CSV table of C-alpha atoms and ligand atoms in Angstrom, one decimal:
chain,number,residue,atom,x,y,z
A,359,MET,CA,12.7,140.2,55.1
A,360,THR,CA,12.7,137.1,52.8
A,361,GLU,CA,16.7,137.3,52.7
A,362,MET,CA,16.7,136.2,56.0
A,363,ILE,CA,15.0,132.8,55.3
A,364,CYS,CA,15.8,132.4,51.6
A,365,PRO,CA,17.4,134.3,48.8
A,366,TYR,CA,14.7,137.5,48.0
A,367,ASP,CA,14.6,136.4,43.9
A,368,GLN,CA,13.8,132.4,44.8
A,369,CYS,CA,11.2,133.4,47.2
A,370,THR,CA,7.8,131.9,45.7
A,371,GLY,CA,5.8,133.2,48.0
A,372,CYS,CA,4.3,130.1,49.2
A,373,GLY,CA,3.6,131.2,52.6
A,374,ALA,CA,4.9,127.9,54.5
A,375,CYS,CA,7.2,129.9,56.7
A,376,ALA,CA,4.4,132.2,57.9
A,377,ALA,CA,2.2,129.2,58.8
A,378,VAL,CA,5.0,127.3,60.7
A,379,CYS,CA,6.4,130.1,62.9
A,380,PRO,CA,5.6,129.6,66.2
A,381,LYS,CA,5.2,133.1,67.1
A,382,HIS,CA,3.4,134.1,64.5
A,383,CYS,CA,5.5,136.6,63.5
A,384,ILE,CA,5.9,136.2,60.0
A,385,THR,CA,3.2,138.2,58.1
A,386,MET,CA,3.0,137.5,54.3
A,387,SER,CA,2.4,141.2,52.5
A,388,LYS,CA,2.6,142.7,49.4
A,389,ASP,CA,5.7,143.7,47.4
A,390,GLY,CA,6.4,146.4,45.1
A,391,GLU,CA,4.9,144.4,42.2
A,392,GLY,CA,2.2,143.2,44.2
A,393,PHE,CA,3.5,139.7,45.1
A,394,LEU,CA,3.3,138.4,48.7
A,395,ARG,CA,6.4,137.8,50.6
A,396,PRO,CA,7.3,137.0,54.1
A,397,ALA,CA,7.7,139.9,56.6
A,398,VAL,CA,9.1,139.2,60.2
A,399,ASP,CA,8.7,141.1,63.1
A,400,GLU,CA,12.1,140.7,64.5
A,401,SER,CA,11.1,142.1,68.2
A,402,GLU,CA,8.7,138.7,68.3
A,403,CYS,CA,11.1,136.4,66.5
A,404,VAL,CA,13.2,133.8,69.0
A,405,SER,CA,15.4,132.7,66.2
A,406,CYS,CA,14.0,129.1,66.2
A,407,GLY,CA,15.1,128.6,62.8
A,408,ALA,CA,11.4,127.1,61.8
A,409,CYS,CA,10.9,129.3,59.1
A,410,THR,CA,14.2,128.7,57.4
A,411,ARG,CA,14.0,124.9,57.9
A,412,VAL,CA,10.7,125.0,56.3
A,413,CYS,CA,11.2,126.7,53.4
A,414,PRO,CA,11.0,124.7,50.1
A,415,VAL,CA,13.7,126.9,48.7
A,416,ASN,CA,16.3,125.7,50.9
A,417,GLY,CA,16.0,122.3,50.1
A,418,LYS,CA,15.7,119.8,47.0
A,419,PRO,CA,12.5,119.0,45.8
A,420,GLU,CA,11.5,115.4,45.7
A,421,LYS,CA,10.5,114.4,42.3
A,422,HIS,CA,8.7,111.6,40.3
A,423,VAL,CA,7.2,110.6,37.2
A,424,ILE,CA,5.6,107.4,36.0
A,425,ARG,CA,3.9,108.2,32.9
A,426,TYR,CA,1.5,110.3,30.8
A,427,VAL,CA,-1.8,110.5,29.8
A,428,THR,CA,-4.3,112.6,27.9
A,429,ALA,CA,-7.5,112.8,29.6
A,430,GLU,CA,-11.2,114.7,28.9
A,431,ASN,CA,-13.7,115.0,31.0
A,432,THR,CA,-17.0,112.9,29.8
A,433,ASP,CA,-19.6,115.9,30.9
A,434,SER,CA,-19.5,118.4,28.1
A,435,ARG,CA,-20.7,120.8,30.9
A,436,VAL,CA,-17.8,120.1,33.2
A,437,LEU,CA,-15.8,120.3,30.3
A,438,ARG,CA,-16.8,123.6,28.9
A,439,ARG,CA,-16.5,125.6,32.5
A,440,SER,CA,-12.7,124.0,32.7
A,441,SER,CA,-9.8,125.6,31.4
A,442,SER,CA,-8.7,122.5,29.5
A,443,GLY,CA,-10.0,118.9,29.9
A,444,GLY,CA,-12.0,119.3,33.4
A,445,VAL,CA,-9.6,116.9,35.2
A,446,PHE,CA,-9.5,118.7,38.0
A,447,ALA,CA,-13.3,118.4,38.5
A,448,ALA,CA,-13.0,114.8,37.8
A,449,LEU,CA,-10.6,114.4,40.4
A,450,ALA,CA,-12.3,116.3,42.9
A,451,GLY,CA,-15.8,115.1,42.4
A,452,VAL,CA,-14.4,111.6,43.5
A,453,ILE,CA,-12.8,112.8,46.9
A,454,LEU,CA,-16.2,114.8,48.0
A,455,LYS,CA,-18.3,111.5,46.9
A,456,GLU,CA,-15.9,109.8,49.4
A,457,ASP,CA,-17.0,112.7,51.8
A,458,GLY,CA,-13.4,114.2,51.6
A,459,VAL,CA,-12.5,117.9,50.7
A,460,VAL,CA,-10.7,119.6,48.0
A,461,CYS,CA,-8.5,122.5,48.2
A,462,GLY,CA,-7.5,124.8,45.5
A,463,ALA,CA,-7.8,128.3,44.0
A,464,ALA,CA,-10.9,130.8,44.1
A,465,GLN,CA,-10.9,134.1,43.1
A,466,ASP,CA,-12.6,137.1,45.1
A,467,ASP,CA,-13.4,139.4,41.8
A,468,GLU,CA,-14.6,142.4,43.8
A,469,LYS,CA,-11.4,142.3,45.6
A,470,CYS,CA,-9.5,141.1,42.6
A,471,VAL,CA,-7.4,138.6,44.7
A,472,VAL,CA,-7.1,134.7,44.4
A,473,TYR,CA,-7.1,132.7,47.7
A,474,HIS,CA,-6.8,129.2,49.0
A,475,LYS,CA,-10.0,127.1,50.2
A,476,ILE,CA,-11.2,124.2,51.5
A,477,VAL,CA,-14.6,123.0,49.3
A,478,ARG,CA,-16.9,120.4,51.1
A,479,GLU,CA,-19.7,120.4,48.5
A,480,GLY,CA,-19.9,119.8,45.2
A,481,GLU,CA,-22.2,122.8,44.4
A,482,ASN,CA,-18.9,125.1,45.4
A,483,LEU,CA,-16.6,123.2,43.3
A,484,PRO,CA,-17.3,125.8,40.3
A,485,GLU,CA,-15.3,128.2,42.7
A,486,LEU,CA,-12.1,126.4,42.3
A,487,MET,CA,-12.6,125.5,38.5
A,488,ARG,CA,-10.7,127.5,36.1
A,489,SER,CA,-7.1,128.7,35.6
A,490,LYS,CA,-6.7,132.5,37.6
A,491,TYR,CA,-3.4,133.3,36.3
A,492,TYR,CA,-2.1,135.5,39.4
A,493,GLN,CA,-1.0,134.3,42.7
A,494,SER,CA,-3.0,132.5,45.3
A,495,ASP,CA,-3.1,133.6,48.8
A,496,THR,CA,-2.3,130.3,50.9
A,497,ARG,CA,-3.1,132.3,54.1
A,498,GLY,CA,-4.1,129.3,56.8
A,499,ILE,CA,-4.6,126.9,54.6
A,500,TYR,CA,-1.4,124.4,55.7
A,501,ARG,CA,-3.0,124.6,58.8
A,502,ASP,CA,-6.2,123.7,57.8
A,503,VAL,CA,-5.0,120.9,55.9
A,504,ARG,CA,-3.1,119.3,58.5
A,505,LYS,CA,-5.9,119.5,61.0
A,506,LEU,CA,-8.4,117.7,58.6
A,507,LEU,CA,-5.8,114.9,57.9
A,508,MET,CA,-4.9,114.3,61.9
A,509,ALA,CA,-8.9,113.9,62.1
A,510,GLY,CA,-8.8,111.1,59.2
A,511,ARG,CA,-10.7,113.2,56.6
A,512,THR,CA,-9.4,112.4,52.7
A,513,VAL,CA,-8.0,116.0,51.2
A,514,LEU,CA,-7.2,116.7,47.7
A,515,PHE,CA,-4.9,119.6,47.7
A,516,THR,CA,-4.2,121.4,44.4
A,517,GLY,CA,-2.5,124.6,43.3
A,518,THR,CA,0.9,125.5,42.0
A,519,ALA,CA,3.8,123.0,42.2
A,520,CYS,CA,5.7,125.2,44.8
A,521,GLN,CA,2.6,125.2,46.8
A,522,ILE,CA,2.2,121.5,46.9
A,523,ASP,CA,5.9,121.7,47.8
A,524,ALA,CA,5.2,123.9,50.5
A,525,LEU,CA,1.9,122.0,52.1
A,526,CYS,CA,4.8,118.6,52.0
A,527,HIS,CA,7.5,120.4,53.6
A,528,TYR,CA,5.0,122.1,56.3
A,529,LEU,CA,3.1,118.5,56.9
A,530,GLY,CA,6.6,116.7,57.6
A,531,GLU,CA,6.1,112.9,57.9
A,532,LEU,CA,2.1,113.5,57.3
A,533,HIS,CA,2.4,114.7,53.9
A,534,ARG,CA,2.8,110.5,53.4
A,535,SER,CA,-0.5,110.0,54.8
A,536,ARG,CA,-3.0,107.8,53.0
A,537,PHE,CA,-5.7,110.3,53.2
A,538,LEU,CA,-3.8,113.2,51.1
A,539,TYR,CA,-3.8,113.3,47.4
A,540,THR,CA,-1.9,116.3,45.5
A,541,ALA,CA,-2.4,117.9,41.9
A,542,ASP,CA,-0.8,120.7,40.4
A,543,VAL,CA,-1.3,122.8,37.2
A,544,LEU,CA,1.4,122.4,34.9
A,545,CYS,CA,2.4,125.7,36.1
A,546,HIS,CA,4.8,128.3,33.8
A,547,GLY,CA,4.6,131.2,36.2
A,548,VAL,CA,2.3,133.6,38.0
A,549,THR,CA,1.3,137.2,37.9
A,550,SER,CA,-0.2,139.6,40.5
A,551,SER,CA,-2.9,141.2,41.5
A,552,LEU,CA,-1.2,144.1,41.1
A,553,ALA,CA,-1.0,143.4,37.5
A,554,VAL,CA,-4.4,142.3,37.6
A,555,GLY,CA,-5.8,144.9,38.7
A,556,ALA,CA,-4.0,147.4,36.7
A,557,TYR,CA,-5.4,145.4,33.4
A,558,LEU,CA,-8.5,145.8,34.7
A,559,GLU,CA,-8.7,149.5,35.3
A,560,ASP,CA,-7.7,150.0,31.7
A,561,GLN,CA,-10.2,147.8,30.0
A,562,GLU,CA,-12.8,150.1,32.2
A,563,LYS,CA,-11.2,153.2,31.0
A,564,ARG,CA,-11.6,151.5,27.4
A,565,TYR,CA,-14.8,150.8,27.4
A,566,GLY,CA,-16.3,153.2,29.6
A,567,LYS,CA,-17.9,150.7,32.0
A,568,THR,CA,-17.4,148.7,35.4
A,569,ILE,CA,-16.3,145.5,35.7
A,570,ARG,CA,-18.2,143.0,37.6
A,571,HIS,CA,-16.7,139.5,36.5
A,572,PHE,CA,-13.5,138.5,34.8
A,573,ARG,CA,-12.7,134.6,33.6
A,574,PHE,CA,-9.1,134.2,32.3
A,575,ARG,CA,-9.9,131.3,29.8
A,576,VAL,CA,-13.2,131.1,28.3
A,577,LYS,CA,-14.3,128.5,25.6
A,578,LYS,CA,-16.8,129.6,23.5
A,579,GLY,CA,-19.2,126.8,23.7
A,580,ASP,CA,-20.8,124.4,21.4
A,581,GLY,CA,-21.7,125.5,17.9
A,582,PRO,CA,-20.2,128.0,15.7
A,583,GLY,CA,-17.1,130.0,16.7
A,584,ALA,CA,-16.4,127.2,19.6
A,585,GLN,CA,-12.9,126.5,20.0
A,586,TRP,CA,-10.4,125.3,22.6
A,587,LYS,CA,-7.8,124.9,19.7
A,588,GLN,CA,-5.1,123.5,22.7
A,589,GLY,CA,-5.9,126.6,24.8
A,590,GLY,CA,-5.1,129.0,22.3
A,591,GLY,CA,-9.0,129.3,21.5
A,592,THR,CA,-10.1,130.4,24.5
A,593,ARG,CA,-10.5,134.4,25.4
A,594,MET,CA,-10.8,136.6,28.5
A,595,ARG,CA,-14.3,137.5,29.2
A,596,LEU,CA,-15.4,140.7,30.8
A,597,SER,CA,-18.4,141.1,32.5
A,598,PHE,CA,-20.0,144.6,32.9
A,599,GLU,CA,-22.4,146.2,35.6
A,600,ASP,CA,-25.0,146.6,32.9
A,601,GLY,CA,-25.3,143.0,32.1
A,602,THR,CA,-23.2,143.3,29.1
A,603,ALA,CA,-20.0,140.9,28.3
A,604,LEU,CA,-17.1,141.1,26.5
A,605,LEU,CA,-14.8,138.5,24.7
A,606,GLN,CA,-11.4,139.2,24.1
A,607,ASP,CA,-9.0,137.0,22.1
A,608,GLN,CA,-5.9,136.0,23.7
A,609,ALA,CA,-3.7,137.0,20.6
A,610,LEU,CA,-4.9,140.7,21.5
A,611,ASP,CA,-5.8,140.9,24.9
A,612,SER,CA,-3.3,142.8,26.6
A,613,PHE,CA,-3.3,140.9,29.6
A,614,PHE,CA,-2.7,137.3,28.1
A,615,CYS,CA,-0.1,139.2,25.5
A,616,ALA,CA,1.9,140.1,28.5
A,617,PHE,CA,1.5,137.1,30.4
A,618,ASN,CA,2.3,134.7,27.6
A,619,SER,CA,5.2,136.6,26.8
A,620,ASN,CA,6.6,135.9,30.5
A,621,LEU,CA,6.6,140.1,30.9
A,622,ILE,CA,4.9,139.9,34.6
A,623,LEU,CA,5.9,136.8,36.2
A,624,ARG,CA,7.1,136.5,40.1
A,625,GLU,CA,11.1,136.7,39.8
A,626,SER,CA,11.3,132.7,41.1
A,627,CYS,CA,9.0,131.7,38.2
A,628,TYR,CA,12.2,132.5,36.1
A,629,SER,CA,14.5,130.0,37.8
A,630,CYS,CA,11.5,127.6,39.2
A,631,PRO,CA,13.1,124.4,40.5
A,632,TYR,CA,9.7,122.7,39.9
A,633,ALA,CA,10.0,122.8,36.3
A,634,GLY,CA,10.7,119.4,34.7
A,635,SER,CA,9.4,116.2,33.7
A,636,GLY,CA,9.6,114.9,37.7
A,637,ARG,CA,7.5,116.5,39.6
A,638,VAL,CA,6.7,116.7,43.3
A,639,ALA,CA,2.6,116.4,43.4
A,640,ASP,CA,0.8,112.9,42.7
A,641,LEU,CA,-0.4,114.1,39.4
A,642,THR,CA,0.4,117.1,37.3
A,643,LEU,CA,-2.4,118.8,35.0
A,644,GLY,CA,-1.9,120.8,31.9
A,645,ASP,CA,-3.0,121.7,28.6
A,646,TYR,CA,-2.1,119.0,25.6
A,647,TRP,CA,-0.5,121.2,23.5
A,648,GLY,CA,1.0,118.2,22.2
A,649,ALA,CA,-1.6,116.9,20.2
A,650,ASP,CA,-1.4,116.8,16.3
A,651,PRO,CA,-4.4,118.7,15.2
A,652,ALA,CA,-5.5,116.8,12.9
A,653,GLU,CA,-5.9,113.8,15.1
A,654,LEU,CA,-8.1,115.7,17.8
A,655,THR,CA,-12.1,114.8,18.0
A,656,LYS,CA,-14.4,117.9,17.0
A,657,ARG,CA,-14.9,117.8,21.1
A,658,GLN,CA,-11.7,118.2,21.8
A,659,ALA,CA,-10.8,120.9,19.8
A,660,GLU,CA,-13.6,123.1,20.9
A,661,LEU,CA,-13.6,121.8,24.1
A,662,GLY,CA,-10.3,120.7,25.5
A,663,LEU,CA,-8.1,118.0,25.9
A,664,SER,CA,-5.6,117.7,28.8
A,665,ILE,CA,-2.0,116.6,29.4
A,666,VAL,CA,-1.7,114.4,32.4
A,667,SER,CA,1.5,113.7,34.4
A,668,VAL,CA,1.3,110.4,36.9
A,669,ASN,CA,4.0,111.1,38.9
A,670,THR,CA,3.5,108.5,42.2
A,671,LYS,CA,1.6,105.4,42.7
A,672,ARG,CA,-1.5,107.8,45.1
A,673,GLY,CA,-1.7,109.6,41.6
A,674,GLU,CA,-2.5,106.2,39.7
A,675,GLU,CA,-4.9,105.1,42.6
A,676,LEU,CA,-6.7,108.5,42.3
A,677,LEU,CA,-6.8,108.6,38.4
A,678,ARG,CA,-8.1,104.8,38.7
A,679,LYS,CA,-11.1,106.4,40.7
A,680,ALA,CA,-12.1,109.2,38.6
A,681,ALA,CA,-12.0,107.0,35.3
A,682,GLY,CA,-15.5,106.7,35.4
A,683,SER,CA,-16.1,110.8,34.6
A,684,LEU,CA,-13.0,110.7,32.1
A,685,GLU,CA,-12.0,109.4,28.8
A,686,ILE,CA,-8.3,108.7,29.4
A,687,HIS,CA,-5.6,107.7,26.7
A,688,PRO,CA,-1.8,106.8,27.0
A,689,ALA,CA,0.3,109.8,25.9
A,690,ASP,CA,3.6,109.9,24.3
A,691,ALA,CA,6.2,111.5,26.7
A,692,ALA,CA,8.4,112.7,24.5
A,693,ASP,CA,5.4,114.5,22.9
A,694,ALA,CA,4.0,116.0,25.9
A,695,ARG,CA,7.5,117.6,26.9
A,696,ARG,CA,8.4,118.8,23.2
A,697,ALA,CA,4.6,120.8,23.5
A,698,ASN,CA,4.7,122.0,27.2
A,699,LEU,CA,8.0,124.0,27.9
A,700,ALA,CA,7.4,123.5,32.0
A,701,PHE,CA,7.7,119.8,31.4
A,702,THR,CA,11.3,120.8,30.6
A,703,ARG,CA,12.7,124.4,32.1
A,704,PRO,CA,11.6,127.6,33.4
A,705,GLN,CA,10.3,130.2,30.8
A,706,ASN,CA,12.9,132.6,30.0
A,707,ARG,CA,13.4,136.3,31.6
A,708,PRO,CA,13.1,139.2,28.8
A,709,ASN,CA,15.2,142.1,29.3
A,710,GLU,CA,11.4,144.0,29.4
A,711,ARG,CA,10.7,142.7,32.8
A,712,SER,CA,13.2,144.7,34.9
A,713,GLY,CA,11.5,147.8,35.9
A,714,ILE,CA,7.9,146.6,34.1
A,715,PHE,CA,5.8,146.8,37.0
A,716,GLU,CA,7.2,150.8,37.9
A,717,LYS,CA,5.9,151.1,34.5
A,718,ILE,CA,2.6,149.5,34.8
A,719,LYS,CA,2.2,151.8,38.0
A,720,THR,CA,3.1,155.1,36.2
A,721,ARG,CA,1.6,154.7,32.8
A,722,GLY,CA,-0.9,151.8,33.1
A,723,PHE,CA,-0.7,148.7,31.9
A,724,ASP,CA,-1.8,148.7,28.3
A,725,ARG,CA,0.3,151.3,27.6
A,726,THR,CA,3.5,149.8,29.4
A,727,VAL,CA,2.4,146.2,27.6
A,728,ARG,CA,2.4,147.9,24.3
A,729,SER,CA,5.5,149.8,24.5
A,730,ALA,CA,7.3,146.4,25.7
A,731,LEU,CA,5.9,144.5,22.7
A,732,ARG,CA,5.7,146.4,20.1
A,733,GLY,CA,7.1,144.2,17.8
A,734,TYR,CA,4.3,141.4,18.7
A,735,TYR,CA,1.5,144.4,18.1
A,736,PHE,CA,3.1,145.2,15.0
A,737,ARG,CA,3.1,141.6,13.3
A,738,GLN,CA,-0.3,141.1,14.9
A,739,THR,CA,-1.3,144.3,12.9
A,740,VAL,CA,0.2,143.4,9.9
A,741,LYS,CA,-1.9,140.2,10.1
A,742,LYS,CA,-4.8,141.5,10.3
A,743,ILE,CA,-4.3,144.1,7.3
A,744,LEU,CA,-3.1,140.8,5.3
A,745,ARG,CA,-6.1,139.0,6.1
A,746,GLY,CA,-8.5,142.1,6.4
A,747,ILE,CA,-9.6,141.3,9.7
A,748,VAL,CA,-10.4,143.7,11.6
A,749,HIS,CA,-10.5,143.2,15.6
A,750,HIS,CA,-13.1,143.7,17.8
A,751,PRO,CA,-13.8,142.4,21.0
A,752,GLU,CA,-17.2,140.0,20.7
A,753,THR,CA,-20.2,140.7,22.4
A,754,GLU,CA,-22.0,137.6,24.5
B,905,LIG,C1,-0.9,130.1,37.2
B,905,LIG,C2,-1.3,128.5,35.9
B,905,LIG,C3,-0.4,128.7,34.8
B,905,LIG,C4,-0.3,127.6,34.0
B,905,LIG,N1,0.5,127.3,33.2
B,905,LIG,C5,0.2,126.2,32.2
B,905,LIG,C6,1.3,125.9,31.3
B,905,LIG,O1,2.1,127.1,30.7
B,905,LIG,N2,0.9,124.9,30.3
B,905,LIG,C7,0.1,124.4,30.8
B,905,LIG,O2,-0.1,123.1,29.9
B,905,LIG,N3,-0.8,124.3,31.7
B,905,LIG,C8,-0.7,125.2,32.4
B,905,LIG,N4,-1.8,125.6,33.4
B,905,LIG,C9,-2.9,124.5,33.6
B,905,LIG,C10,-3.5,124.7,33.0
B,905,LIG,O3,-4.2,126.3,32.4
B,905,LIG,C11,-5.2,124.2,33.5
B,905,LIG,O4,-5.4,124.3,34.9
B,905,LIG,C12,-4.8,122.9,33.9
B,905,LIG,O5,-4.7,122.1,32.6
B,905,LIG,C13,-6.1,122.0,34.7
B,905,LIG,O6,-7.3,122.2,33.8
B,905,LIG,P1,-8.7,121.5,34.0
B,905,LIG,O7,-9.4,121.9,33.0
B,905,LIG,O8,-8.5,120.1,34.7
B,905,LIG,O9,-9.1,122.3,35.7
B,905,LIG,P2,-9.6,123.5,35.4
B,905,LIG,O10,-10.7,123.3,36.5
B,905,LIG,O11,-9.5,124.4,34.6
B,905,LIG,O12,-8.5,124.3,36.9
B,905,LIG,C14,-8.8,124.1,38.2
B,905,LIG,C15,-7.5,123.7,38.9
B,905,LIG,O13,-6.8,124.9,38.7
B,905,LIG,C16,-6.0,125.3,39.8
B,905,LIG,N5,-6.0,126.6,40.4
B,905,LIG,C17,-6.6,127.8,39.4
B,905,LIG,N6,-5.9,128.6,39.4
B,905,LIG,C18,-4.7,128.6,40.4
B,905,LIG,C19,-3.8,129.8,40.9
B,905,LIG,N7,-3.9,131.2,40.5
B,905,LIG,N8,-3.0,129.0,41.7
B,905,LIG,C20,-3.1,127.8,41.7
B,905,LIG,N9,-3.8,126.9,41.5
B,905,LIG,C21,-5.0,127.4,40.8
B,905,LIG,C22,-7.5,125.0,41.2
B,905,LIG,O14,-6.8,124.9,42.3
B,905,LIG,C23,-7.5,123.7,40.5
B,905,LIG,O15,-6.9,122.8,40.9
B,905,LIG,C24,-1.5,126.9,34.2
B,905,LIG,C25,-2.6,126.8,35.7
B,905,LIG,C26,-2.4,128.2,36.1
B,905,LIG,C27,-3.0,128.2,37.4
B,906,LIG,S1,13.0,131.9,63.7
B,906,LIG,FE1,11.1,131.1,64.5
B,906,LIG,S2,10.0,132.9,65.5
B,906,LIG,FE2,12.0,133.9,63.9
B,906,LIG,S3,10.5,134.4,62.4
B,906,LIG,FE3,11.5,132.3,62.1
B,906,LIG,S4,10.5,130.8,62.6
B,906,LIG,FE4,9.6,132.6,63.5
B,907,LIG,S1,8.9,129.0,52.5
B,907,LIG,FE1,7.6,130.3,50.7
B,907,LIG,S2,7.2,132.3,51.3
B,907,LIG,FE2,8.7,131.6,52.9
B,907,LIG,S3,10.5,132.3,51.9
B,907,LIG,FE3,10.6,130.5,51.9
B,907,LIG,S4,9.5,130.4,49.3
B,907,LIG,FE4,9.2,132.5,50.6
B,908,LIG,S1,6.3,128.8,38.0
B,908,LIG,FE1,7.4,127.6,39.6
B,908,LIG,S2,7.6,129.0,41.2
B,908,LIG,FE2,6.3,130.3,39.8
B,908,LIG,S3,4.2,130.0,40.4
B,908,LIG,FE3,4.8,128.6,39.3
B,908,LIG,S4,5.6,126.4,40.3
B,908,LIG,FE4,5.4,128.4,41.4
């Protein structure tokens, strides 16, 4: 029923329509690819049009940009547990110290879902840290944020740009409240819990063990072999119920091969209206792929460095408050944009995307991805043979 509110392929699954409906007759439910979409109970609908008006897809995003900086958290422990430069944790730390709350994406490993939640205590912040590459469910969160803002509580809301825009549309004029800060991840797209679940199922078959936990971008830590390498050195960590764990290299892990090749993204991500140098949030956080590897410090190369697009005065203010726990340097706008495609345009949709979820459901994840990316796997195998390397996932 998405079409009733906005064009099907452009629906981002942000959930603003469900949040605003006065009759509570919109439910966000999974489509055949596992992505959340609104379903309207027409018997309850009073045709008030609130859902169509709030839907960000029916408007034009309000975008801004002021300048770019590179940033890294000064605490190596935090940096190691973050996907890139640990900027999110620094911003969140400031807000929590001021008795505010932080909202972001947490993962339920057992149910294999990501959902937005509010954190009030620093000890719970790790739940929101690290990138989870499948779409977060925003159920109930916009309403909770509005209540907190109305009560004069400071809120840092983080997520993808479509979620930030959804919050702003839902809040109306309240989104200009001095109590609200927003930060988006420099998102090139999300996949669904169906894709992640199918991937995990195949890994369990492959290793003959049940997976208890999984983390998408693990830095191996200090010491030999530690590497972030502008994100490329991070690994998938699979932790099994027998207490063992494996680290799978991005170049050969089937999830990352599919995700980084844009095979399994949500349809709306291929025409994302938020891609580009102007942004909807106060701050935008990404991996700094534009850095010259020769100029990175050993710590940056091993543990990560972020690019931050400072988009509004509120963003400047929050970054200034967090400066005590970040090493910040100005960054060249052209370098930042050249290296991170999401600062320029949406990702290309490969032809193999058509019907990929049906194939995943019938043939399984690994087989489908290997078949769709035959050329890629062939090149990787040739590279390994030439270098005399046999790939075995590392144990932890
Ligand atoms: C789906 C996705 C795609 C991305 N694509 C790119 C890219 O193409 N290029 C690039 O440079 N950077 C990309 N990033 C951003 C990058 O991976 C880091 O998240 C970002 O640089 C922040 O890193 P950090 O070390 O400061 O914080 P971290 O602790 O690593 O990240 C935590 C932050 O990520 C948010 N988050 C995590 N998972 C989700 C999710 N599923 N939905 C919404 N928010 C989430 C949390 O709410 C929190 O704000 C992407 C992130 C995500 C989630
Ligand atoms: S038109 Fe009004 S009542 Fe009907 S689904 Fe939309 S918001 Fe709900
Ligand atoms: S408000 Fe969001 S979830 Fe609802 S139709 Fe529009 S894009 Fe889709
Ligand atoms: S690419 Fe765009 S539409 Fe897709 S999740 Fe990211 S911000 Fe939303």
